[in-house]
Amino acid sequence: MRSELSGGFDIQSLHATSRFPNLGRAVTVRLDQDGGVTVITLDRPSRRNAVDHKTLLDLLDVQEEIQLNGPGRCRVVVLTGAPPAFSAGADLHGVEAGQFAIDLSSVLRGFGALPVPVIAAIDGPALGAGAQLVVAADLRVATAASVIGIPAAKLGLVVDHWTVRRLAAEFSPSVARAMLLAAETYTGEQLHVLGGVHRLGTLEDAVEWGHEIVELAPLTIAGHKLALEHAAPEPPLVDHVEEARAAAWASEDAVEGRTAFLEKRSPDFTGS
């Protein structure tokens, strides 16, 4: 890393700003600035950076701050997690609330809407919502032993259509099927071989790559990112796809999956 991360978007200064009321509730993310590289760190290490609703609200406000300041202040975003994980997934306390799913969707699309590249720096588990954040990024750097996957089938849940399409686009249709239908996980090294992880390395390597990108033409990058985000327009949501997702979330299996996870036992799914 070229310099110690400091200054820039000071999370404490955001707390004092009425434009960002959600950040005053809980500090679930940390912001650091290294030149033109903004590092967003999921900062709930005691919960392995599990994504709760407050985390989503904080991330939405951070995205707004970056949009407002634009490439003049932030030229690259690096998204990472405080050790020992990138993110172990959604915090299962409260995920059943409809607003959680709405705000998660906004966060995922929000990273795509930023006019600057987003690099996910992955070290440790990136599961469930953590993996969704990983595929929401434009570029990915991971340690070889990092583990990435969406074990929704072990919880009785169905992810949104955006996530299914994004997984297939960023990792491959084959990897997406294995993750979603068989709850398979992949290491950073495996995904690097398959092309889903662009470089093997650490957070420092991701920030260094960010500095390389900072030297490139920002308007060119913004234009290319916009074109890439619209290269495959999102198709209209098929009613029965959303119906299947809603049915899974409202099922007894979903309750059993969350309960079994919290009780640290194997679930007993019945298909009801």
JSON list of C-alpha atoms in Angstrom, two decimals, residues 104-105 108-109 132 135-136 158-170 233-238 241-242:
[
{"chain": "A", "resi": 104, "resn": "LEU", "atom": "CA", "xyz": [-29.96, -4.91, -0.04]},
{"chain": "A", "resi": 105, "resn": "SER", "atom": "CA", "xyz": [-31.10, -4.68, -3.64]},
{"chain": "A", "resi": 108, "resn": "LEU", "atom": "CA", "xyz": [-26.04, -4.02, -4.79]},
{"chain": "A", "resi": 109, "resn": "ARG", "atom": "CA", "xyz": [-27.27, -1.89, -7.68]},
{"chain": "A", "resi": 132, "resn": "GLN", "atom": "CA", "xyz": [-23.62, -10.75, -3.40]},
{"chain": "A", "resi": 135, "resn": "VAL", "atom": "CA", "xyz": [-20.32, -9.89, -7.52]},
{"chain": "A", "resi": 136, "resn": "ALA", "atom": "CA", "xyz": [-21.69, -6.34, -7.27]},
{"chain": "A", "resi": 158, "resn": "VAL", "atom": "CA", "xyz": [-34.15, -17.93, -2.65]},
{"chain": "A", "resi": 159, "resn": "VAL", "atom": "CA", "xyz": [-31.97, -15.01, -3.77]},
{"chain": "A", "resi": 160, "resn": "ASP", "atom": "CA", "xyz": [-33.29, -12.24, -6.01]},
{"chain": "A", "resi": 161, "resn": "HIS", "atom": "CA", "xyz": [-33.20, -12.40, -9.81]},
{"chain": "A", "resi": 162, "resn": "TRP", "atom": "CA", "xyz": [-30.46, -9.76, -10.03]},
{"chain": "A", "resi": 163, "resn": "THR", "atom": "CA", "xyz": [-28.12, -11.94, -7.98]},
{"chain": "A", "resi": 164, "resn": "VAL", "atom": "CA", "xyz": [-28.79, -15.00, -10.15]},
{"chain": "A", "resi": 165, "resn": "ARG", "atom": "CA", "xyz": [-28.03, -13.07, -13.34]},
{"chain": "A", "resi": 166, "resn": "ARG", "atom": "CA", "xyz": [-24.99, -11.34, -11.86]},
{"chain": "A", "resi": 167, "resn": "LEU", "atom": "CA", "xyz": [-23.50, -14.59, -10.56]},
{"chain": "A", "resi": 168, "resn": "ALA", "atom": "CA", "xyz": [-23.85, -16.15, -14.00]},
{"chain": "A", "resi": 169, "resn": "ALA", "atom": "CA", "xyz": [-22.35, -13.10, -15.70]},
{"chain": "A", "resi": 170, "resn": "GLU", "atom": "CA", "xyz": [-19.41, -12.54, -13.34]},
{"chain": "A", "resi": 233, "resn": "PRO", "atom": "CA", "xyz": [-30.23, -5.06, -20.06]},
{"chain": "A", "resi": 234, "resn": "GLU", "atom": "CA", "xyz": [-32.07, -6.60, -17.14]},
{"chain": "A", "resi": 235, "resn": "PRO", "atom": "CA", "xyz": [-35.10, -8.46, -18.50]},
{"chain": "A", "resi": 236, "resn": "PRO", "atom": "CA", "xyz": [-38.55, -7.87, -17.05]},
{"chain": "A", "resi": 237, "resn": "LEU", "atom": "CA", "xyz": [-39.04, -9.88, -13.89]},
{"chain": "A", "resi": 238, "resn": "VAL", "atom": "CA", "xyz": [-41.10, -12.95, -14.66]},
{"chain": "A", "resi": 241, "resn": "VAL", "atom": "CA", "xyz": [-39.83, -16.23, -10.53]},
{"chain": "A", "resi": 242, "resn": "GLU", "atom": "CA", "xyz": [-40.74, -13.67, -7.89]}
]
